[in-house]
PDB file of C-alpha atoms in Angstrom:
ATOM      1  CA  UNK A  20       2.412 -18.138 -29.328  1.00 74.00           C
ATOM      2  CA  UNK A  21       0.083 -20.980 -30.195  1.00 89.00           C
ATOM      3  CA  UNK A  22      -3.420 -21.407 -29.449  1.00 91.00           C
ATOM      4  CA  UNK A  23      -2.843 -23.277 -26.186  1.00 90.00           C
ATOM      5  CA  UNK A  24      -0.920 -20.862 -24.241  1.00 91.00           C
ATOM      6  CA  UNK A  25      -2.488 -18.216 -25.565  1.00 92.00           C
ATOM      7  CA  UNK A  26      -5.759 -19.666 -24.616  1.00 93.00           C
ATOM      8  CA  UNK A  27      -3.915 -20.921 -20.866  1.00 92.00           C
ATOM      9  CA  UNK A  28      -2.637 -16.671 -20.371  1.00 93.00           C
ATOM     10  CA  UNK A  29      -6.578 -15.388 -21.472  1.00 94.00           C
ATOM     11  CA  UNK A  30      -7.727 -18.062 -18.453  1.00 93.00           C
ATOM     12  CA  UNK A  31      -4.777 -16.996 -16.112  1.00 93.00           C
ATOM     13  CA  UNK A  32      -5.417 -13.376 -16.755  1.00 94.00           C
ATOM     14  CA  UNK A  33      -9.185 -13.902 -16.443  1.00 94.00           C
ATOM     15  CA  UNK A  34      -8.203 -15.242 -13.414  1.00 93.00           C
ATOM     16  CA  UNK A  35      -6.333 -12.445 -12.005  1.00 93.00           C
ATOM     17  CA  UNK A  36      -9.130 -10.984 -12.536  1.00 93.00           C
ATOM     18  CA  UNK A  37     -11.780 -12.476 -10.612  1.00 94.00           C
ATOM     19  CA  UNK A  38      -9.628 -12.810  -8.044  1.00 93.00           C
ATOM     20  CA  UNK A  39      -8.729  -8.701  -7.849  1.00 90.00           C
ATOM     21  CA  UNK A  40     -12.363  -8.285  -7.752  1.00 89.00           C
ATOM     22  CA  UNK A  41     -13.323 -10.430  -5.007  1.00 91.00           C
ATOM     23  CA  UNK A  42     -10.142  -9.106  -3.036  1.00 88.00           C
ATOM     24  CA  UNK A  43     -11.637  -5.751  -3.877  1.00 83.00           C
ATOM     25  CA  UNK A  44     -15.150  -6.692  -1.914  1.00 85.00           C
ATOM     26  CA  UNK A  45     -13.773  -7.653   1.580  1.00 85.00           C
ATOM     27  CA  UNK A  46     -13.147  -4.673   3.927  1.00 82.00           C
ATOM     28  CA  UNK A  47      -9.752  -3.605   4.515  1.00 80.00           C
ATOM     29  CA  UNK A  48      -7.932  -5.711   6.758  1.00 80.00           C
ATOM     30  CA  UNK A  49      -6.227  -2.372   8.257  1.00 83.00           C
ATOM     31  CA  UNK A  50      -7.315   1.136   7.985  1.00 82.00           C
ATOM     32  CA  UNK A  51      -4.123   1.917   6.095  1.00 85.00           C
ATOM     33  CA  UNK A  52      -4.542   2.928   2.681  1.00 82.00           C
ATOM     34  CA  UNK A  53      -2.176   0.716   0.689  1.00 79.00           C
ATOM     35  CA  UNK A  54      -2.136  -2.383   2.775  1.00 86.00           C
ATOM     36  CA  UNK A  55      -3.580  -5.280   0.555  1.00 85.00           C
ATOM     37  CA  UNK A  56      -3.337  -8.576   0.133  1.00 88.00           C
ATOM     38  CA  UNK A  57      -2.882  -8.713  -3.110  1.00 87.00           C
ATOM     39  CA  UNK A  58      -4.043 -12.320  -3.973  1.00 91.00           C
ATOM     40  CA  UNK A  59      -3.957 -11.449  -7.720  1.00 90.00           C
ATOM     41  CA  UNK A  60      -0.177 -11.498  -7.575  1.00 92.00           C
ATOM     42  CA  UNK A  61      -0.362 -15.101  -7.055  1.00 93.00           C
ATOM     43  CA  UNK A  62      -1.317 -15.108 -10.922  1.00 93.00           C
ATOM     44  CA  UNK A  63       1.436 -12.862 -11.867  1.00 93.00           C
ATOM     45  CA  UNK A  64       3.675 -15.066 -10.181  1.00 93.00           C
ATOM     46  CA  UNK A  65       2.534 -18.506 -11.785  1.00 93.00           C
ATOM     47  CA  UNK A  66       2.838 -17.480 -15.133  1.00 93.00           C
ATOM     48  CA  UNK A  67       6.355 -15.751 -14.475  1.00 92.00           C
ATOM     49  CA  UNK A  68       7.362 -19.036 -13.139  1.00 90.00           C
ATOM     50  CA  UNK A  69       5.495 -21.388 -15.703  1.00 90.00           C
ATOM     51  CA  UNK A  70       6.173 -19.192 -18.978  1.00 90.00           C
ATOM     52  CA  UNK A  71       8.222 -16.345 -19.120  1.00 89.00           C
ATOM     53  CA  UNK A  72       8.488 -12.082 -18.010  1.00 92.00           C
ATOM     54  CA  UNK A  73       6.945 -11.455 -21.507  1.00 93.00           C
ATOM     55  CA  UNK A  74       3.744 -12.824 -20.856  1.00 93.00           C
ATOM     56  CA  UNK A  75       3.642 -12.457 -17.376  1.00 94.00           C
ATOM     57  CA  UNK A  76       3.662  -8.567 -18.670  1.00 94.00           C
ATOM     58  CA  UNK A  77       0.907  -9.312 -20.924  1.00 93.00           C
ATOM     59  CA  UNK A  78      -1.237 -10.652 -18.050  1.00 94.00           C
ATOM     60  CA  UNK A  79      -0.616  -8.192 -15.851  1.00 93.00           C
ATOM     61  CA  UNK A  80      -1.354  -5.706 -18.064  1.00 92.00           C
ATOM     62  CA  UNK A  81      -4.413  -7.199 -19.704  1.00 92.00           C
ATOM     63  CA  UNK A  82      -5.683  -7.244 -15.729  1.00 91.00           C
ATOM     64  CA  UNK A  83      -4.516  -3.759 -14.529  1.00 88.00           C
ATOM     65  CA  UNK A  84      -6.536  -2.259 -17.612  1.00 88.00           C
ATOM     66  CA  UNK A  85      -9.767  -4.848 -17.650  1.00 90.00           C
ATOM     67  CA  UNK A  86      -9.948  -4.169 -13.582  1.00 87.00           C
ATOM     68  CA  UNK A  87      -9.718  -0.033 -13.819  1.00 85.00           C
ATOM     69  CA  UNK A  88     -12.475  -0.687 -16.974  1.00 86.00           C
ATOM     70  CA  UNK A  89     -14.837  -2.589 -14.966  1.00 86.00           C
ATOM     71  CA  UNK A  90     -14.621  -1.505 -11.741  1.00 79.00           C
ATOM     72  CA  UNK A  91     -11.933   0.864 -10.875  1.00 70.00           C
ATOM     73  CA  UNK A  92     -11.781   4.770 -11.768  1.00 67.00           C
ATOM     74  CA  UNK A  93      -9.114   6.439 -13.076  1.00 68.00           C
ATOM     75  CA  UNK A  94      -6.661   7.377  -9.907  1.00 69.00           C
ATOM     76  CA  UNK A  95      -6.361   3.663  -8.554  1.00 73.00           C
ATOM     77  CA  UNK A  96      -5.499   3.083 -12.476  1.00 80.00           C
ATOM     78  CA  UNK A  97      -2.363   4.712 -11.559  1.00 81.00           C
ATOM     79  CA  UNK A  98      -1.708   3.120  -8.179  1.00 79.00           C
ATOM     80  CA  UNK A  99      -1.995   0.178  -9.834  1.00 79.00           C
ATOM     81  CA  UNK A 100       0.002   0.593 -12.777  1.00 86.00           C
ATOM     82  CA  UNK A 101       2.755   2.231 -10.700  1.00 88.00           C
ATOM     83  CA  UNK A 102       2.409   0.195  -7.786  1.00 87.00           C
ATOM     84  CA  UNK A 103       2.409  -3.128 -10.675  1.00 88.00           C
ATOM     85  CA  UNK A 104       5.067  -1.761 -12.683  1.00 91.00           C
ATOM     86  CA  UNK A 105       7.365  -1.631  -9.850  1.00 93.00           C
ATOM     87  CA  UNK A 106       6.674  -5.331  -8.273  1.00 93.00           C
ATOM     88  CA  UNK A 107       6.778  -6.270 -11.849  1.00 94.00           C
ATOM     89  CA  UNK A 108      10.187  -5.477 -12.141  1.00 94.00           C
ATOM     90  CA  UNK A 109      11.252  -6.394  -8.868  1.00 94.00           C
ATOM     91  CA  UNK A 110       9.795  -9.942  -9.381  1.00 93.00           C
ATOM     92  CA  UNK A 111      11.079 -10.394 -12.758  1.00 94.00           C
ATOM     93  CA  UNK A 112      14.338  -9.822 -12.316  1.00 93.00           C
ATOM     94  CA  UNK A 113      14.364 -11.893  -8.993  1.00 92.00           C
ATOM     95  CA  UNK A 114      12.619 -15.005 -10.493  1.00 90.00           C
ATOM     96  CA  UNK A 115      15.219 -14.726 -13.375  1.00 90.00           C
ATOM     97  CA  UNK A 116      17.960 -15.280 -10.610  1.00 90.00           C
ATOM     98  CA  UNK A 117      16.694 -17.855  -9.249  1.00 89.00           C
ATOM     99  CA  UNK A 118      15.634 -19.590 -12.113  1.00 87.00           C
ATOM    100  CA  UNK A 119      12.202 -19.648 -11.269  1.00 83.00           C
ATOM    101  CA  UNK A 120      13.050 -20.999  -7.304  1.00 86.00           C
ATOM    102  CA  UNK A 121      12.189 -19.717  -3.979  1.00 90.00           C
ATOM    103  CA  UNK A 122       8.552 -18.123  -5.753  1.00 91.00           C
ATOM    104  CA  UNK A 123       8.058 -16.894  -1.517  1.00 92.00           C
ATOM    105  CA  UNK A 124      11.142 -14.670  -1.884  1.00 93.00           C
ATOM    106  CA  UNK A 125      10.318 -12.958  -4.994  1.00 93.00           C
ATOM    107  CA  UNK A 126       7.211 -12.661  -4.170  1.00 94.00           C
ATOM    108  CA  UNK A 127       7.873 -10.898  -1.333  1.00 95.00           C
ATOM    109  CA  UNK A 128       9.775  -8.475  -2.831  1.00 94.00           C
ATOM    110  CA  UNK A 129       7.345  -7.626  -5.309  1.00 94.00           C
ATOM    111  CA  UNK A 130       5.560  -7.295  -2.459  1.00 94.00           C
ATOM    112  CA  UNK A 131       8.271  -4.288  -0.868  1.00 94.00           C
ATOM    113  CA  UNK A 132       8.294  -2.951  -4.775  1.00 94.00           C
ATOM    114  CA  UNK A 133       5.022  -2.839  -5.146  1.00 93.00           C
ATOM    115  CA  UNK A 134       4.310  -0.810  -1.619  1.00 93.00           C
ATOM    116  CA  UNK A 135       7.451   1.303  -2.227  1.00 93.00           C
ATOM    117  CA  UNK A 136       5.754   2.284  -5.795  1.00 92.00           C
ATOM    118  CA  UNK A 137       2.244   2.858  -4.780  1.00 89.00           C
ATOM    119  CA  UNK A 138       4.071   5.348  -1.851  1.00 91.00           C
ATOM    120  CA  UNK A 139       6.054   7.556  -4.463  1.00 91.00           C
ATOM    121  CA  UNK A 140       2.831   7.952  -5.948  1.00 89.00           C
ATOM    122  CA  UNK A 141       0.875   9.384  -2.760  1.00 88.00           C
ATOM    123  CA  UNK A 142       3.408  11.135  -2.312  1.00 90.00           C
ATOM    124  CA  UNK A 143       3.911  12.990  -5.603  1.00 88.00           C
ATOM    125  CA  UNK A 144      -0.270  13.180  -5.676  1.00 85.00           C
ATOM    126  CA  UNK A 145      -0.628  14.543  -2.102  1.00 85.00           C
ATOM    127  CA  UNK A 146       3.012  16.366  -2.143  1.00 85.00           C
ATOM    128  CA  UNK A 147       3.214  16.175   1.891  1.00 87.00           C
ATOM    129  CA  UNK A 148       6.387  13.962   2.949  1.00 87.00           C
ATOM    130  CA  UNK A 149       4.331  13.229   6.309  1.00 86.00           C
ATOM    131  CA  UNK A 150       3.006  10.747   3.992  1.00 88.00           C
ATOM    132  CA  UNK A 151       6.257   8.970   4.718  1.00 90.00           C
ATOM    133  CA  UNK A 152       5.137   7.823   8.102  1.00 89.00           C
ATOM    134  CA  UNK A 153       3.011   5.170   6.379  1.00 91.00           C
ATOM    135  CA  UNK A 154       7.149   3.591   4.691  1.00 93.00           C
ATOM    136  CA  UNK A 155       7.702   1.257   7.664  1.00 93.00           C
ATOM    137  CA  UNK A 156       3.818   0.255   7.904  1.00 92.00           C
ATOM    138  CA  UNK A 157       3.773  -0.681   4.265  1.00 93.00           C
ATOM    139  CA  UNK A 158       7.188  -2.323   4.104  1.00 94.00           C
ATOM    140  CA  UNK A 159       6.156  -4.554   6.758  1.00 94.00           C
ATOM    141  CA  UNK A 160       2.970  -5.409   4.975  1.00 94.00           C
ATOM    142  CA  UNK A 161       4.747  -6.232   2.010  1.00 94.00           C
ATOM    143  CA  UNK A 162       6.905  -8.609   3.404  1.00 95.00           C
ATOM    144  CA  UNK A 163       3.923 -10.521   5.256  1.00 94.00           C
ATOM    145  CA  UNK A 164       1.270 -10.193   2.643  1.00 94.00           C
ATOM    146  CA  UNK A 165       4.479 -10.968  -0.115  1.00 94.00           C
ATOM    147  CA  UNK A 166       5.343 -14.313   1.932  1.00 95.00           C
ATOM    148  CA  UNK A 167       1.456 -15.334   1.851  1.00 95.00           C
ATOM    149  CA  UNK A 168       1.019 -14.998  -1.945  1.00 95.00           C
ATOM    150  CA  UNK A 169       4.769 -16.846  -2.498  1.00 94.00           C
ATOM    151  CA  UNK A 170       3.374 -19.619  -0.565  1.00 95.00           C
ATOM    152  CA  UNK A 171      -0.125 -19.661  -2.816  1.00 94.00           C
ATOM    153  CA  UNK A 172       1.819 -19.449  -5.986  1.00 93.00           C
ATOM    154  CA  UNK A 173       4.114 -22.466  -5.176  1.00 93.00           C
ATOM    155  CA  UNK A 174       1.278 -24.886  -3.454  1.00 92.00           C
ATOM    156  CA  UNK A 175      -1.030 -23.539  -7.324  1.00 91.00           C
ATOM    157  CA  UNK A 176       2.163 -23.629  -9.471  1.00 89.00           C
ATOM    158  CA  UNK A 177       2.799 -27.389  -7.933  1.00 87.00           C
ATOM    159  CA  UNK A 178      -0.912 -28.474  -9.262  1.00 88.00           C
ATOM    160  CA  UNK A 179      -1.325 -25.936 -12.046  1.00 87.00           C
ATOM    161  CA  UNK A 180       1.671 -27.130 -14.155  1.00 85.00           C
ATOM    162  CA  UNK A 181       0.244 -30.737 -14.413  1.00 85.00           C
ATOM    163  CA  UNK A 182      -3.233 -29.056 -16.543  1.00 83.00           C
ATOM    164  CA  UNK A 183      -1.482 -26.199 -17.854  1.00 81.00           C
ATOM    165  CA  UNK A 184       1.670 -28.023 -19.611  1.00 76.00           C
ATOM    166  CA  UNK A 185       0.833 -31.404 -19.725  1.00 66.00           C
TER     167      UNK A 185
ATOM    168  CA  UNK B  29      22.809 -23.761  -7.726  1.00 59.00           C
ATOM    169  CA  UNK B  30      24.782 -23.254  -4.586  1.00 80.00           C
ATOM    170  CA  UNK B  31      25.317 -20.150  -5.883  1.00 85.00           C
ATOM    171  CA  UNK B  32      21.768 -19.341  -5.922  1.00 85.00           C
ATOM    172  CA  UNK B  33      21.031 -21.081  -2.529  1.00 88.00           C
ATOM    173  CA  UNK B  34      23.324 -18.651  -1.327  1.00 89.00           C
ATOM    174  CA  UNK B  35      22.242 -15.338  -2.752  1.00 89.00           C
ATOM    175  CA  UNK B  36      18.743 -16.611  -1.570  1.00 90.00           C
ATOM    176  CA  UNK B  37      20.053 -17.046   2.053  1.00 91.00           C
ATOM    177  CA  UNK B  38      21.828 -13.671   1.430  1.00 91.00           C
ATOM    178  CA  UNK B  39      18.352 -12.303   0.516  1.00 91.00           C
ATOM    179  CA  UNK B  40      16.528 -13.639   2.980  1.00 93.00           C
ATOM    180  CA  UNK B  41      18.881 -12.284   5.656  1.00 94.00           C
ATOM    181  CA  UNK B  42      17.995  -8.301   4.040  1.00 94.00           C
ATOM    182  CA  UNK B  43      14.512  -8.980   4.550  1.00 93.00           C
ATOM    183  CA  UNK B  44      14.846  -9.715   7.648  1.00 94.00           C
ATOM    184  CA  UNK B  45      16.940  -6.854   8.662  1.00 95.00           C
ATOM    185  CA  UNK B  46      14.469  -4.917   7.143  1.00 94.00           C
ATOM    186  CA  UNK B  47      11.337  -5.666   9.337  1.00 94.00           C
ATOM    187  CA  UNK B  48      13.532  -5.676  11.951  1.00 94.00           C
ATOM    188  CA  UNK B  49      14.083  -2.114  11.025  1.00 95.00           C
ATOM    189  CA  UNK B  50      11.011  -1.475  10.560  1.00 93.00           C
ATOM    190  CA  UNK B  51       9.404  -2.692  13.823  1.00 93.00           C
ATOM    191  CA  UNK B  52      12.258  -1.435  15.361  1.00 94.00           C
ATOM    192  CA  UNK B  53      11.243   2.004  14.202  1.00 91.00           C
ATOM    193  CA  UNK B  54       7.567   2.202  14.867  1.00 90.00           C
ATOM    194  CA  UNK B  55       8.521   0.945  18.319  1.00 90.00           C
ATOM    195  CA  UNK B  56      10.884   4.227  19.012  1.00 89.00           C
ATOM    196  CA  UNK B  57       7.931   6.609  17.277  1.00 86.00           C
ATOM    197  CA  UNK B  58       5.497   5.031  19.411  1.00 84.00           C
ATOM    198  CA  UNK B  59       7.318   5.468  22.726  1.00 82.00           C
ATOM    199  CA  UNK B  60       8.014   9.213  21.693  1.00 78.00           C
ATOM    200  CA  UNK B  61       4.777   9.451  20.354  1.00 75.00           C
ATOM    201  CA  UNK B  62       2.759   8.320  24.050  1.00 73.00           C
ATOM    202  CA  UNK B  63       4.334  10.854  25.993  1.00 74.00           C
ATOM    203  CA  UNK B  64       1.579  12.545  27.692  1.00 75.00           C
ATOM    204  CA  UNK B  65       3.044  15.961  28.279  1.00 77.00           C
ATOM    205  CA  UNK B  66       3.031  16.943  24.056  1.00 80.00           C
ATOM    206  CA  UNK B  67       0.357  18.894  22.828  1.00 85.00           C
ATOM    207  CA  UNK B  68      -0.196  18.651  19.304  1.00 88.00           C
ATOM    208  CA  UNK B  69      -1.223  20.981  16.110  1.00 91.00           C
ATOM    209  CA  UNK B  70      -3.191  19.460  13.311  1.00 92.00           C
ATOM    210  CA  UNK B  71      -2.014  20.596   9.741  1.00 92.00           C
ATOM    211  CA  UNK B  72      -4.331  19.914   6.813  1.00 93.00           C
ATOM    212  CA  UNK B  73      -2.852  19.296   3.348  1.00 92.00           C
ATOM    213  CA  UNK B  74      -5.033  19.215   0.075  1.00 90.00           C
ATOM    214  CA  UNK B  75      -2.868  18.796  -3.178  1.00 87.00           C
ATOM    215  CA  UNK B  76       0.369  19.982  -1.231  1.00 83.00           C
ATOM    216  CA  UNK B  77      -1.475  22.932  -0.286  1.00 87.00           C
ATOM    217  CA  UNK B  78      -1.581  23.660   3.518  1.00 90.00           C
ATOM    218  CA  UNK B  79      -5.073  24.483   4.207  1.00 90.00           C
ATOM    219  CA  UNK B  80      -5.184  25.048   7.793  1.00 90.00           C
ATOM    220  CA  UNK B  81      -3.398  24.443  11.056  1.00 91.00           C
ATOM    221  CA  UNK B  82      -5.176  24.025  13.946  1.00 90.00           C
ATOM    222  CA  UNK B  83      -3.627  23.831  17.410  1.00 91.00           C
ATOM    223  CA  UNK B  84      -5.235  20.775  19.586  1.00 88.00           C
ATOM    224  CA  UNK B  85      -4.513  22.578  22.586  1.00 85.00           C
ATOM    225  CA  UNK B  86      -6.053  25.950  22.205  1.00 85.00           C
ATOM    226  CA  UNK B  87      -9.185  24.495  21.158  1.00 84.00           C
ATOM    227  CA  UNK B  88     -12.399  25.467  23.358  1.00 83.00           C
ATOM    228  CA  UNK B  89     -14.924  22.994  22.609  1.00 86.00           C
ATOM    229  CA  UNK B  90     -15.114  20.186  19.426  1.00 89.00           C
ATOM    230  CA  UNK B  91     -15.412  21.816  15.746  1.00 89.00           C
ATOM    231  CA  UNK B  92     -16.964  20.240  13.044  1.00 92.00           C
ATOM    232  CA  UNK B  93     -16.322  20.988   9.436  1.00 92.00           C
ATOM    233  CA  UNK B  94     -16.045  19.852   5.825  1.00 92.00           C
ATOM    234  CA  UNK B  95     -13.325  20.343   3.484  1.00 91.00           C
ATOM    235  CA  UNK B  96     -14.179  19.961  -0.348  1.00 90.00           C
ATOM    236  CA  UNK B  97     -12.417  18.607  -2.892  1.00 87.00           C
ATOM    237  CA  UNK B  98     -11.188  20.312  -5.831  1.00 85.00           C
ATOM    238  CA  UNK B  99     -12.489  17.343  -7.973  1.00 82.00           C
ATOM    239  CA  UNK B 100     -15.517  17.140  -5.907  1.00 84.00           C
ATOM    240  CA  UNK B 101     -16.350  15.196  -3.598  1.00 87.00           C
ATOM    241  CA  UNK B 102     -16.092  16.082   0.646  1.00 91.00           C
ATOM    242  CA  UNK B 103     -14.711  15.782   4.089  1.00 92.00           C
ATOM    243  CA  UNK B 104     -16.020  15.874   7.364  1.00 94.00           C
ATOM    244  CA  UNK B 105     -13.480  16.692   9.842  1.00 93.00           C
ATOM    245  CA  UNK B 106     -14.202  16.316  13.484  1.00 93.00           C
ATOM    246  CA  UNK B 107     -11.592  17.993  15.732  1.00 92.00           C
ATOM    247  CA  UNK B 108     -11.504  17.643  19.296  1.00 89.00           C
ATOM    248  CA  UNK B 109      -8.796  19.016  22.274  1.00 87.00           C
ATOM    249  CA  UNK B 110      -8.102  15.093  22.348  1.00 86.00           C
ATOM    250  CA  UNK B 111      -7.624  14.602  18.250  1.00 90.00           C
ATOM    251  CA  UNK B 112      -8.675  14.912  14.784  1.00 93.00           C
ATOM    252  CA  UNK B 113     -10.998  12.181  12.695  1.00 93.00           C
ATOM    253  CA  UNK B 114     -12.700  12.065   9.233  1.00 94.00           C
ATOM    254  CA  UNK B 115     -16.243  11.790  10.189  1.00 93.00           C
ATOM    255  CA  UNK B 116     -17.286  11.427   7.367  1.00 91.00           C
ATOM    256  CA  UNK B 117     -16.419  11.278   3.202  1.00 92.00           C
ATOM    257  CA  UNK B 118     -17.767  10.196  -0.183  1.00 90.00           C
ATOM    258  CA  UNK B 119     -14.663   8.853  -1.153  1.00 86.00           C
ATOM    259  CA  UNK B 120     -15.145   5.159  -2.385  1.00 82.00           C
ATOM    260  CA  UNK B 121     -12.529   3.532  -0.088  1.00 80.00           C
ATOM    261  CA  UNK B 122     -13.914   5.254   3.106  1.00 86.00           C
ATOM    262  CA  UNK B 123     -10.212   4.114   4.771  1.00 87.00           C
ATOM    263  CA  UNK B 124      -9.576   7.804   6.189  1.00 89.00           C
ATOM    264  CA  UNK B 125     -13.384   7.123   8.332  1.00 91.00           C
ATOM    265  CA  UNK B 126     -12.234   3.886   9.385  1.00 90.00           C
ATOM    266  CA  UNK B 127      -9.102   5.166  10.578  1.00 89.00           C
ATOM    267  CA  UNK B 128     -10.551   7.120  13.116  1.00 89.00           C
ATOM    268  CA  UNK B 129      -9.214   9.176  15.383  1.00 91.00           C
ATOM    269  CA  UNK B 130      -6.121  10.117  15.474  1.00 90.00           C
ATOM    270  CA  UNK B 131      -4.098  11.090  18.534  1.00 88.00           C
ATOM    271  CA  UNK B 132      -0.672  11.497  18.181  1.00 85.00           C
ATOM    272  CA  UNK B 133       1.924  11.827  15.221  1.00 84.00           C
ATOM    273  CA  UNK B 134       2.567   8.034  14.550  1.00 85.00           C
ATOM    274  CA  UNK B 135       0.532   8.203  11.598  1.00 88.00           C
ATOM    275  CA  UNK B 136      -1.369  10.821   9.778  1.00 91.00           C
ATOM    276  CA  UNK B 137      -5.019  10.304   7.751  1.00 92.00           C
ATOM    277  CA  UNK B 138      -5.371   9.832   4.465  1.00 90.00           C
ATOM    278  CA  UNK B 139      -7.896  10.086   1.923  1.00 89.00           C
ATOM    279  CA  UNK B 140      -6.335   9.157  -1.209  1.00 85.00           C
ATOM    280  CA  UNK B 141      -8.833   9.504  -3.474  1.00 85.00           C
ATOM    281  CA  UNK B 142      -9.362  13.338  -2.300  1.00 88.00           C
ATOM    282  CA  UNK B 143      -5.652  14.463  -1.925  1.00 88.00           C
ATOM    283  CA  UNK B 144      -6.406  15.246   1.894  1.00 91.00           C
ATOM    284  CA  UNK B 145      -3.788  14.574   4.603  1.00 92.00           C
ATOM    285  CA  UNK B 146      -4.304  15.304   7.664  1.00 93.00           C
ATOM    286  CA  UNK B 147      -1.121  15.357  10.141  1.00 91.00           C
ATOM    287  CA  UNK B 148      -0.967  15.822  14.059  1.00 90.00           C
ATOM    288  CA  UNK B 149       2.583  17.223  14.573  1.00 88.00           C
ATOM    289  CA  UNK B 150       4.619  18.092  18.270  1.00 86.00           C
ATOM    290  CA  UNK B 151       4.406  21.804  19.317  1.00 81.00           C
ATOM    291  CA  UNK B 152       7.568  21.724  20.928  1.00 70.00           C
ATOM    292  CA  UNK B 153       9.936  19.417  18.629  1.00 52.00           C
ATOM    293  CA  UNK B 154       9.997  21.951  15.924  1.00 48.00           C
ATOM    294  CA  UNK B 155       9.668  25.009  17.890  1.00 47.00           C
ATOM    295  CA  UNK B 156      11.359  27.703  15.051  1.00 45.00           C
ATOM    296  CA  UNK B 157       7.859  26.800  13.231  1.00 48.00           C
ATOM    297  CA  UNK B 158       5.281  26.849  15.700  1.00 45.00           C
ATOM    298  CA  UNK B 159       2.269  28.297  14.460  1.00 48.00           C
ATOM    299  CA  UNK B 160       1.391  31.678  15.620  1.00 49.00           C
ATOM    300  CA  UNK B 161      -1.649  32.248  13.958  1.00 51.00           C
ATOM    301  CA  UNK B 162      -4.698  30.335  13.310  1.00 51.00           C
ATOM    302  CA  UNK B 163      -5.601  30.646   9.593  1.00 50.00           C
ATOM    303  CA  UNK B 164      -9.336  29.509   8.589  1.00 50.00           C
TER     304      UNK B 164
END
C-alpha cells in the first residue's frame, strides 16, 4: 500500500464517516427500527469498486469502530458490525461477479444482507420471533434504500475515479 | 460479459419476486389484520421473558405504567381497550414513541435499545393458548 491510497482510504473512510453521522441526525424516515438509509454504504461501495474487498474491509471497519467511539454506545456497535458484516459479504462477493458492474444491484443486496443481519440480531437480543413481523418491512427497505445508494455510488464512482486514480 | 449481463438480469428478476412477495404479504396481514370483529391481547416481552399479557378487551378504563429495564433505563406503556403505545422512554432512538399506537397485529413495538417488545396478538386464532389469567 503506498502513501497515496493509503492516504485516498483514510479520506474515504473519513468520509464514511461524516456521512454516518449526519445520517445519524435526521429523524427516522419511518418509525421502524432498522429502516435506514444508509448513505455511508455509498463509501463502502466506491472503494469496493475502485480498489479491492481488502480495503473496502479496512474502511468499513475503521468506520464501524470510529462511529460506535464517537458517537454510538455499545449495542448499535453490534447492529452495526453484524448488520455490516453481512452486507459486506453480500456485496463483495456480488461486485466480484460482476466485475465491479451493475454497483445498483449489489448494492441492493447489501442492502437485503444488511437488514436480514441486523434482524437475526433483534431477534437473538429480544428472543421473541414476533420480531419477525418487521422481515417483509425491512426487506422492502433494503431493496429501495439499496437501489438509492447503488445509484449514488455509480453517479460518485463516475467523478471520484478521475481525482482518486488519476 | 453476456454471461454476466445475464446472471444480472437473472438477479434482478429475484429481487423483484421478492418485493413482490413481500408487498404481497403485508397486503394479506393487513386485510386479516382490519377485521373489526378480533379482539386482541397485548403480550410484553423483556429479554425473551414474557412479562405480562394483558387482554385489550377486558380492560375497564386506560392503564398507565412503566416497565424498567434490567440495564436501566424505562418504559411508559399506555394501554387502552383500543391499543397499546410507548408513551414514553429514555432510550436514545425514541422509535418505539414514535411508533405510536398500535392496533392490530401487523407489527409489534420495539425498543431495541431496552429489549422490550410489545405484541398485540388475535384471541381467537390461537385459541389452545388463550390467556386465562391476567398476571401483573
Amino acid at each position: 500500500m503506498n502513501t497515496r491510497k493509503l492516504t485516498n482510504l483514510a479520506l474515504l473512510a473519513v468520509l464514511a464517516l461524516a456521512i454516518y453521522y449526519v445520517e445519524s441526525l435526521l429523524p427516522p424516515v419511518v418509525p421502524i427500527p432498522g429502516i435506514k438509509l444508509g448513505l455511508a454504504n455509498i463509501i463502502t461501495l466506491l472503494v469496493l469498486r475502485l480498489y479491492n474487498a481488502r480495503n473496502a474491509a479496512l474502511v468499513l471497519l475503521v468506520r464501524i469502530l470510529l462511529s460506535a467511539l464517537l458517537f454510538g454506545q455499545a449495542m448499535s456497535l453490534l447492529y452495526s458490525l453484524c448488520g455490516g458484516l453481512l452486507c459486506f459479504i453480500a456485496m463483495a462477493s456480488v461486485c466480484r461477479l460482476f466485475h465491479g458492474h451493475f454497483p445498483e444491484l449489489t448494492s441492493i443486496l447489501g442492502g437485503i444482507f444488511h437488514n436480514i443481519g441486523q434482524l437475526l440480531v433483534a431477534l437473538a437480543l429480544t428472543a421473541v420471533p414476533g420480531v419477525l413481523a418487521y422481515l417483509p418491512f425491512l426487506l422492502i427497505s433494503g431493496i429501495i434504500t439499496g437501489l438509492f445508494t447503488g445509484l449514488c455510488a455509480r453517479f460518485a464512482g463516475h467523478y471520484l475515479k478521475r481525482l482518486l486514480m488519476p | 460479459m453476456n454471461n454476466v449481463n445475464k446472471i444480472a438480469c437473472l438477479l434482478s428478476g429475484c429481487i423483484l419476486l421478492l418485493l413482490t412477495a413481500c408487498l404481497l404479504i403485508l397486503f394479506l396481514r393487513r386485510h386479516t389484520a382490519q377485521d373489526p370483529d378480533t379482539t386482541y391481547t397485548a403480550y410484553l416481552y423483556q429479554d425473551g421473558q414474557l412479562l405480562q399479557t394483558i387482554p385489550l378487551s377486558q380492560l375497564a378504563e386506560p392503564r398507565r405504567f412503566t416497565v424498567e429495564a434490567p440495564a436501566g433505563g424505562y418504559n411508559t406503556i399506555e394501554v387502552s381497550c383500543q391499543g397499546i403505545s410507548i408513551a414514553e422512554a429514555d432510550c436514545p432512538d425514541q422509535i418505539c414513541v414514535l411508533q405510536g399506537t398500535i392496533t392490530d397485529s401487523m407489527l409489534p413495538i420495539t425498543c431495541l435499545p431496552h429489549r422490550l417488545v410489545i405484541e398485540l396478538k388475535p384471541d381467537d386464532a390461537a385459541s389452545g393458548d388463550a390467556p386465562d389469567a391476567i398476571a401483573y
